[in-house]
Amino acid sequence: QVQLVESGGGLVQAGGSLRLSCVGSGRTFSSDFMAWFRQAPGKEREFVTGITWSGRTMHYADSVKGRFTISRDNAKNTVYLQMNSLKPEDTAVYYCAATESISHYSSDYRSWGQGTQVTVSS
């Protein structure tokens, strides 16, 4: 229903910044709750942040609050994740995902991107 493609990952030193982008295609993109999840080797996929259709409500995991900022531009079918003050524990594959209702659970999401690797060195 919605196809998602992430970009912007890479290798940065601790304290650095990255900006991830997720471009969606499909007619229902603007009506979805969009979220970023991440998964490190040997760990469960975890909710990072999400944003409602209006862009006026954002949710953040406690681990990234104050450092990461999510935004979306429905006219461009794009959601962004600005990551500042990166820490080695932020290292993971980051996935963009879409669902009809607000959720922090990966099982509730029907559309996923392919993931983009973020690596933070100490």
mmCIF file of N, CA and C in Angstrom, residues 24-115:
data_model
loop_
_atom_site.group_PDB
_atom_site.id
_atom_site.type_symbol
_atom_site.label_atom_id
_atom_site.label_comp_id
_atom_site.label_asym_id
_atom_site.label_seq_id
_atom_site.Cartn_x
_atom_site.Cartn_y
_atom_site.Cartn_z
ATOM 1 N N GLY A 24 8.095 8.242 0.719
ATOM 2 C CA GLY A 24 7.021 7.294 0.534
ATOM 3 C C GLY A 24 6.313 7.462 -0.796
ATOM 4 N N SER A 25 5.749 6.375 -1.263
ATOM 5 C CA SER A 25 4.902 6.400 -2.449
ATOM 6 C C SER A 25 3.634 5.621 -2.141
ATOM 7 N N GLY A 26 2.550 6.026 -2.766
ATOM 8 C CA GLY A 26 1.263 5.431 -2.474
ATOM 9 C C GLY A 26 0.282 6.493 -2.003
ATOM 10 N N ARG A 27 -0.979 6.252 -2.222
ATOM 11 C CA ARG A 27 -1.988 7.281 -1.997
ATOM 12 C C ARG A 27 -2.270 7.584 -0.531
ATOM 13 N N THR A 28 -1.933 6.674 0.376
ATOM 14 C CA THR A 28 -2.301 6.840 1.778
ATOM 15 C C THR A 28 -1.187 7.398 2.649
ATOM 16 N N PHE A 29 -0.087 7.816 2.056
ATOM 17 C CA PHE A 29 1.057 8.251 2.843
ATOM 18 C C PHE A 29 0.701 9.346 3.849
ATOM 19 N N SER A 30 0.002 10.374 3.423
ATOM 20 C CA SER A 30 -0.265 11.519 4.275
ATOM 21 C C SER A 30 -1.219 11.213 5.415
ATOM 22 N N SER A 31 -1.952 10.127 5.349
ATOM 23 C CA SER A 31 -2.886 9.756 6.405
ATOM 24 C C SER A 31 -2.282 8.831 7.447
ATOM 25 N N ASP A 32 -1.062 8.388 7.228
ATOM 26 C CA ASP A 32 -0.414 7.429 8.110
ATOM 27 C C ASP A 32 0.294 8.102 9.280
ATOM 28 N N PHE A 33 0.408 7.350 10.374
ATOM 29 C CA PHE A 33 1.346 7.684 11.426
ATOM 30 C C PHE A 33 2.685 7.109 11.009
ATOM 31 N N MET A 34 3.666 7.966 10.897
ATOM 32 C CA MET A 34 4.984 7.570 10.431
ATOM 33 C C MET A 34 5.940 7.468 11.604
ATOM 34 N N ALA A 35 6.776 6.452 11.569
ATOM 35 C CA ALA A 35 7.675 6.209 12.684
ATOM 36 C C ALA A 35 9.039 5.751 12.199
ATOM 37 N N TRP A 36 10.012 5.939 13.064
ATOM 38 C CA TRP A 36 11.335 5.361 12.893
ATOM 39 C C TRP A 36 11.556 4.320 13.977
ATOM 40 N N PHE A 37 11.997 3.154 13.553
ATOM 41 C CA PHE A 37 12.441 2.100 14.442
ATOM 42 C C PHE A 37 13.924 1.861 14.195
ATOM 43 N N ARG A 38 14.572 1.186 15.129
ATOM 44 C CA ARG A 38 15.954 0.796 14.917
ATOM 45 C C ARG A 38 16.192 -0.582 15.503
ATOM 46 N N GLN A 39 17.173 -1.263 14.941
ATOM 47 C CA GLN A 39 17.501 -2.600 15.400
ATOM 48 C C GLN A 39 19.006 -2.803 15.343
ATOM 49 N N ALA A 40 19.583 -3.098 16.490
ATOM 50 C CA ALA A 40 20.994 -3.417 16.595
ATOM 51 C C ALA A 40 21.160 -4.931 16.585
ATOM 52 N N PRO A 41 22.332 -5.427 16.198
ATOM 53 C CA PRO A 41 22.547 -6.882 16.175
ATOM 54 C C PRO A 41 22.253 -7.523 17.522
ATOM 55 N N GLY A 42 21.476 -8.589 17.501
ATOM 56 C CA GLY A 42 21.151 -9.314 18.713
ATOM 57 C C GLY A 42 20.086 -8.680 19.576
ATOM 58 N N LYS A 43 19.505 -7.570 19.133
ATOM 59 C CA LYS A 43 18.485 -6.884 19.911
ATOM 60 C C LYS A 43 17.164 -6.825 19.149
ATOM 61 N N GLU A 44 16.099 -6.600 19.898
ATOM 62 C CA GLU A 44 14.782 -6.451 19.297
ATOM 63 C C GLU A 44 14.677 -5.107 18.584
ATOM 64 N N ARG A 45 13.816 -5.073 17.587
ATOM 65 C CA ARG A 45 13.535 -3.813 16.927
ATOM 66 C C ARG A 45 12.780 -2.902 17.897
ATOM 67 N N GLU A 46 13.249 -1.668 18.057
ATOM 68 C CA GLU A 46 12.666 -0.769 19.036
ATOM 69 C C GLU A 46 12.170 0.520 18.402
ATOM 70 N N PHE A 47 11.115 1.041 18.972
ATOM 71 C CA PHE A 47 10.551 2.313 18.546
ATOM 72 C C PHE A 47 11.488 3.444 18.916
ATOM 73 N N VAL A 48 11.718 4.344 17.981
ATOM 74 C CA VAL A 48 12.570 5.499 18.212
ATOM 75 C C VAL A 48 11.742 6.773 18.308
ATOM 76 N N THR A 49 10.933 7.022 17.292
ATOM 77 C CA THR A 49 10.129 8.234 17.244
ATOM 78 C C THR A 49 9.043 8.075 16.194
ATOM 79 N N GLY A 50 7.959 8.845 16.345
ATOM 80 C CA GLY A 50 6.875 8.815 15.390
ATOM 81 C C GLY A 50 6.182 10.153 15.315
ATOM 82 N N ILE A 51 5.415 10.350 14.244
ATOM 83 C CA ILE A 51 4.764 11.627 13.998
ATOM 84 C C ILE A 51 3.411 11.399 13.342
ATOM 85 N N THR A 52 2.409 12.175 13.761
ATOM 86 C CA THR A 52 1.075 12.068 13.199
ATOM 87 C C THR A 52 0.985 12.771 11.855
ATOM 88 N N TRP A 53 -0.126 12.579 11.180
ATOM 89 C CA TRP A 53 -0.356 13.171 9.864
ATOM 90 C C TRP A 53 -0.194 14.685 9.888
ATOM 91 N N SER A 54 -0.713 15.331 10.926
ATOM 92 C CA SER A 54 -0.663 16.786 11.012
ATOM 93 C C SER A 54 0.742 17.313 11.259
ATOM 94 N N GLY A 55 1.606 16.474 11.796
ATOM 95 C CA GLY A 55 2.935 16.914 12.172
ATOM 96 C C GLY A 55 2.988 17.638 13.500
ATOM 97 N N ARG A 56 1.858 17.732 14.190
ATOM 98 C CA ARG A 56 1.806 18.473 15.446
ATOM 99 C C ARG A 56 1.998 17.602 16.682
ATOM 100 N N THR A 57 1.994 16.293 16.502
ATOM 101 C CA THR A 57 2.211 15.377 17.615
ATOM 102 C C THR A 57 3.375 14.462 17.291
ATOM 103 N N MET A 58 4.355 14.462 18.160
ATOM 104 C CA MET A 58 5.516 13.604 18.012
ATOM 105 C C MET A 58 5.716 12.780 19.268
ATOM 106 N N HIS A 59 6.148 11.545 19.081
ATOM 107 C CA HIS A 59 6.491 10.668 20.183
ATOM 108 C C HIS A 59 7.965 10.325 20.083
ATOM 109 N N TYR A 60 8.632 10.259 21.220
ATOM 110 C CA TYR A 60 10.045 9.924 21.259
ATOM 111 C C TYR A 60 10.329 8.895 22.335
ATOM 112 N N ALA A 61 11.184 7.954 22.013
ATOM 113 C CA ALA A 61 11.704 7.068 23.044
ATOM 114 C C ALA A 61 12.549 7.875 24.012
ATOM 115 N N ASP A 62 12.538 7.471 25.277
ATOM 116 C CA ASP A 62 13.296 8.202 26.284
ATOM 117 C C ASP A 62 14.780 8.284 25.935
ATOM 118 N N SER A 63 15.291 7.271 25.272
ATOM 119 C CA SER A 63 16.707 7.206 24.968
ATOM 120 C C SER A 63 17.164 8.262 23.961
ATOM 121 N N VAL A 64 16.231 8.824 23.186
ATOM 122 C CA VAL A 64 16.603 9.795 22.162
ATOM 123 C C VAL A 64 15.999 11.166 22.398
ATOM 124 N N LYS A 65 15.167 11.299 23.395
ATOM 125 C CA LYS A 65 14.489 12.568 23.669
ATOM 126 C C LYS A 65 15.507 13.677 23.925
ATOM 127 N N GLY A 66 15.317 14.788 23.248
ATOM 128 C CA GLY A 66 16.231 15.908 23.375
ATOM 129 C C GLY A 66 17.381 15.883 22.401
ATOM 130 N N ARG A 67 17.593 14.766 21.726
ATOM 131 C CA ARG A 67 18.679 14.634 20.761
ATOM 132 C C ARG A 67 18.180 14.443 19.334
ATOM 133 N N PHE A 68 17.071 13.732 19.176
ATOM 134 C CA PHE A 68 16.512 13.448 17.857
ATOM 135 C C PHE A 68 15.263 14.282 17.632
ATOM 136 N N THR A 69 15.015 14.650 16.390
ATOM 137 C CA THR A 69 13.827 15.394 16.018
ATOM 138 C C THR A 69 13.219 14.794 14.761
ATOM 139 N N ILE A 70 11.937 14.456 14.836
ATOM 140 C CA ILE A 70 11.235 13.934 13.675
ATOM 141 C C ILE A 70 10.376 15.044 13.068
ATOM 142 N N SER A 71 10.250 15.033 11.761
ATOM 143 C CA SER A 71 9.381 15.974 11.061
ATOM 144 C C SER A 71 8.889 15.317 9.780
ATOM 145 N N ARG A 72 7.856 15.892 9.186
ATOM 146 C CA ARG A 72 7.362 15.357 7.922
ATOM 147 C C ARG A 72 6.869 16.477 7.036
ATOM 148 N N ASP A 73 6.948 16.225 5.752
ATOM 149 C CA ASP A 73 6.453 17.150 4.750
ATOM 150 C C ASP A 73 5.573 16.331 3.824
ATOM 151 N N ASN A 74 4.270 16.406 4.051
ATOM 152 C CA ASN A 74 3.347 15.577 3.293
ATOM 153 C C ASN A 74 3.344 15.924 1.803
ATOM 154 N N ALA A 75 3.583 17.185 1.483
ATOM 155 C CA ALA A 75 3.633 17.590 0.086
ATOM 156 C C ALA A 75 4.782 16.912 -0.650
ATOM 157 N N LYS A 76 5.837 16.571 0.084
ATOM 158 C CA LYS A 76 6.994 15.901 -0.494
ATOM 159 C C LYS A 76 7.002 14.409 -0.218
ATOM 160 N N ASN A 77 5.967 13.926 0.460
ATOM 161 C CA ASN A 77 5.877 12.507 0.829
ATOM 162 C C ASN A 77 7.135 12.034 1.553
ATOM 163 N N THR A 78 7.596 12.866 2.476
ATOM 164 C CA THR A 78 8.871 12.598 3.127
ATOM 165 C C THR A 78 8.777 12.821 4.631
ATOM 166 N N VAL A 79 9.398 11.933 5.380
ATOM 167 C CA VAL A 79 9.573 12.102 6.815
ATOM 168 C C VAL A 79 11.071 12.141 7.088
ATOM 169 N N TYR A 80 11.468 12.974 8.038
ATOM 170 C CA TYR A 80 12.868 13.177 8.342
ATOM 171 C C TYR A 80 13.164 12.800 9.785
ATOM 172 N N LEU A 81 14.395 12.425 10.017
ATOM 173 C CA LEU A 81 14.886 12.212 11.372
ATOM 174 C C LEU A 81 16.226 12.918 11.511
ATOM 175 N N GLN A 82 16.230 14.016 12.248
ATOM 176 C CA GLN A 82 17.459 14.728 12.546
ATOM 177 C C GLN A 82 18.030 14.158 13.831
ATOM 178 N N MET A 83 19.240 13.645 13.764
ATOM 179 C CA MET A 83 19.883 13.009 14.902
ATOM 180 C C MET A 83 21.111 13.818 15.285
ATOM 181 N N ASN A 84 21.096 14.365 16.479
ATOM 182 C CA ASN A 84 22.201 15.148 17.002
ATOM 183 C C ASN A 84 22.781 14.469 18.232
ATOM 184 N N SER A 85 23.976 14.884 18.607
ATOM 185 C CA SER A 85 24.649 14.344 19.792
ATOM 186 C C SER A 85 24.631 12.825 19.800
ATOM 187 N N LEU A 86 24.997 12.240 18.689
ATOM 188 C CA LEU A 86 24.923 10.793 18.540
ATOM 189 C C LEU A 86 25.875 10.082 19.491
ATOM 190 N N LYS A 87 25.420 8.934 19.958
ATOM 191 C CA LYS A 87 26.174 8.098 20.879
ATOM 192 C C LYS A 87 26.426 6.738 20.250
ATOM 193 N N PRO A 88 27.473 6.033 20.676
ATOM 194 C CA PRO A 88 27.719 4.693 20.133
ATOM 195 C C PRO A 88 26.512 3.769 20.273
ATOM 196 N N GLU A 89 25.734 3.910 21.329
ATOM 197 C CA GLU A 89 24.563 3.060 21.515
ATOM 198 C C GLU A 89 23.431 3.361 20.536
ATOM 199 N N ASP A 90 23.565 4.420 19.742
ATOM 200 C CA ASP A 90 22.608 4.691 18.676
ATOM 201 C C ASP A 90 22.883 3.859 17.433
ATOM 202 N N THR A 91 23.995 3.156 17.408
ATOM 203 C CA THR A 91 24.350 2.339 16.259
ATOM 204 C C THR A 91 23.297 1.267 16.020
ATOM 205 N N ALA A 92 22.754 1.242 14.820
ATOM 206 C CA ALA A 92 21.693 0.299 14.473
ATOM 207 C C ALA A 92 21.315 0.502 13.020
ATOM 208 N N VAL A 93 20.509 -0.417 12.516
ATOM 209 C CA VAL A 93 19.821 -0.192 11.260
ATOM 210 C C VAL A 93 18.530 0.546 11.575
ATOM 211 N N TYR A 94 18.313 1.654 10.915
ATOM 212 C CA TYR A 94 17.130 2.473 11.143
ATOM 213 C C TYR A 94 16.117 2.226 10.040
ATOM 214 N N TYR A 95 14.878 1.989 10.446
ATOM 215 C CA TYR A 95 13.797 1.683 9.527
ATOM 216 C C TYR A 95 12.694 2.714 9.621
ATOM 217 N N CYS A 96 12.199 3.129 8.500
ATOM 218 C CA CYS A 96 11.003 3.946 8.416
ATOM 219 C C CYS A 96 9.797 3.022 8.304
ATOM 220 N N ALA A 97 8.704 3.371 8.967
ATOM 221 C CA ALA A 97 7.524 2.525 8.955
ATOM 222 C C ALA A 97 6.259 3.370 8.987
ATOM 223 N N ALA A 98 5.163 2.786 8.513
ATOM 224 C CA ALA A 98 3.886 3.488 8.441
ATOM 225 C C ALA A 98 2.757 2.612 8.950
ATOM 226 N N THR A 99 1.814 3.225 9.649
ATOM 227 C CA THR A 99 0.627 2.529 10.113
ATOM 228 C C THR A 99 -0.541 3.506 10.179
ATOM 229 N N GLU A 100 -1.740 2.976 10.327
ATOM 230 C CA GLU A 100 -2.941 3.815 10.329
ATOM 231 C C GLU A 100 -3.186 4.520 11.653
ATOM 232 N N SER A 101 -2.715 3.930 12.749
ATOM 233 C CA SER A 101 -2.949 4.481 14.072
ATOM 234 C C SER A 101 -1.644 4.599 14.840
ATOM 235 N N ILE A 102 -1.651 5.431 15.867
ATOM 236 C CA ILE A 102 -0.455 5.645 16.662
ATOM 237 C C ILE A 102 -0.096 4.376 17.416
ATOM 238 N N SER A 103 1.138 3.964 17.295
ATOM 239 C CA SER A 103 1.606 2.757 17.956
ATOM 240 C C SER A 103 3.112 2.802 18.116
ATOM 241 N N HIS A 104 3.589 2.184 19.203
ATOM 242 C CA HIS A 104 5.012 2.002 19.430
ATOM 243 C C HIS A 104 5.438 0.558 19.204
ATOM 244 N N TYR A 105 4.542 -0.260 18.668
ATOM 245 C CA TYR A 105 4.811 -1.681 18.490
ATOM 246 C C TYR A 105 5.024 -1.994 17.016
ATOM 247 N N SER A 106 6.123 -2.646 16.729
ATOM 248 C CA SER A 106 6.469 -2.943 15.343
ATOM 249 C C SER A 106 5.439 -3.821 14.654
ATOM 250 N N SER A 107 4.749 -4.666 15.418
ATOM 251 C CA SER A 107 3.764 -5.570 14.832
ATOM 252 C C SER A 107 2.545 -4.842 14.275
ATOM 253 N N ASP A 108 2.345 -3.593 14.657
ATOM 254 C CA ASP A 108 1.202 -2.821 14.180
ATOM 255 C C ASP A 108 1.473 -2.105 12.861
ATOM 256 N N TYR A 109 2.677 -2.189 12.367
ATOM 257 C CA TYR A 109 3.041 -1.456 11.159
ATOM 258 C C TYR A 109 2.938 -2.330 9.925
ATOM 259 N N ARG A 110 2.306 -1.807 8.907
ATOM 260 C CA ARG A 110 2.052 -2.567 7.693
ATOM 261 C C ARG A 110 3.064 -2.306 6.586
ATOM 262 N N SER A 111 3.790 -1.193 6.656
ATOM 263 C CA SER A 111 4.736 -0.835 5.619
ATOM 264 C C SER A 111 6.081 -0.501 6.238
ATOM 265 N N TRP A 112 7.124 -0.996 5.618
ATOM 266 C CA TRP A 112 8.485 -0.800 6.108
ATOM 267 C C TRP A 112 9.429 -0.475 4.967
ATOM 268 N N GLY A 113 10.412 0.359 5.267
ATOM 269 C CA GLY A 113 11.493 0.576 4.335
ATOM 270 C C GLY A 113 12.532 -0.513 4.463
ATOM 271 N N GLN A 114 13.560 -0.418 3.646
ATOM 272 C CA GLN A 114 14.602 -1.443 3.627
ATOM 273 C C GLN A 114 15.635 -1.263 4.728
ATOM 274 N N GLY A 115 15.660 -0.112 5.354
ATOM 275 C CA GLY A 115 16.593 0.179 6.423
ATOM 276 C C GLY A 115 17.835 0.892 5.928
#
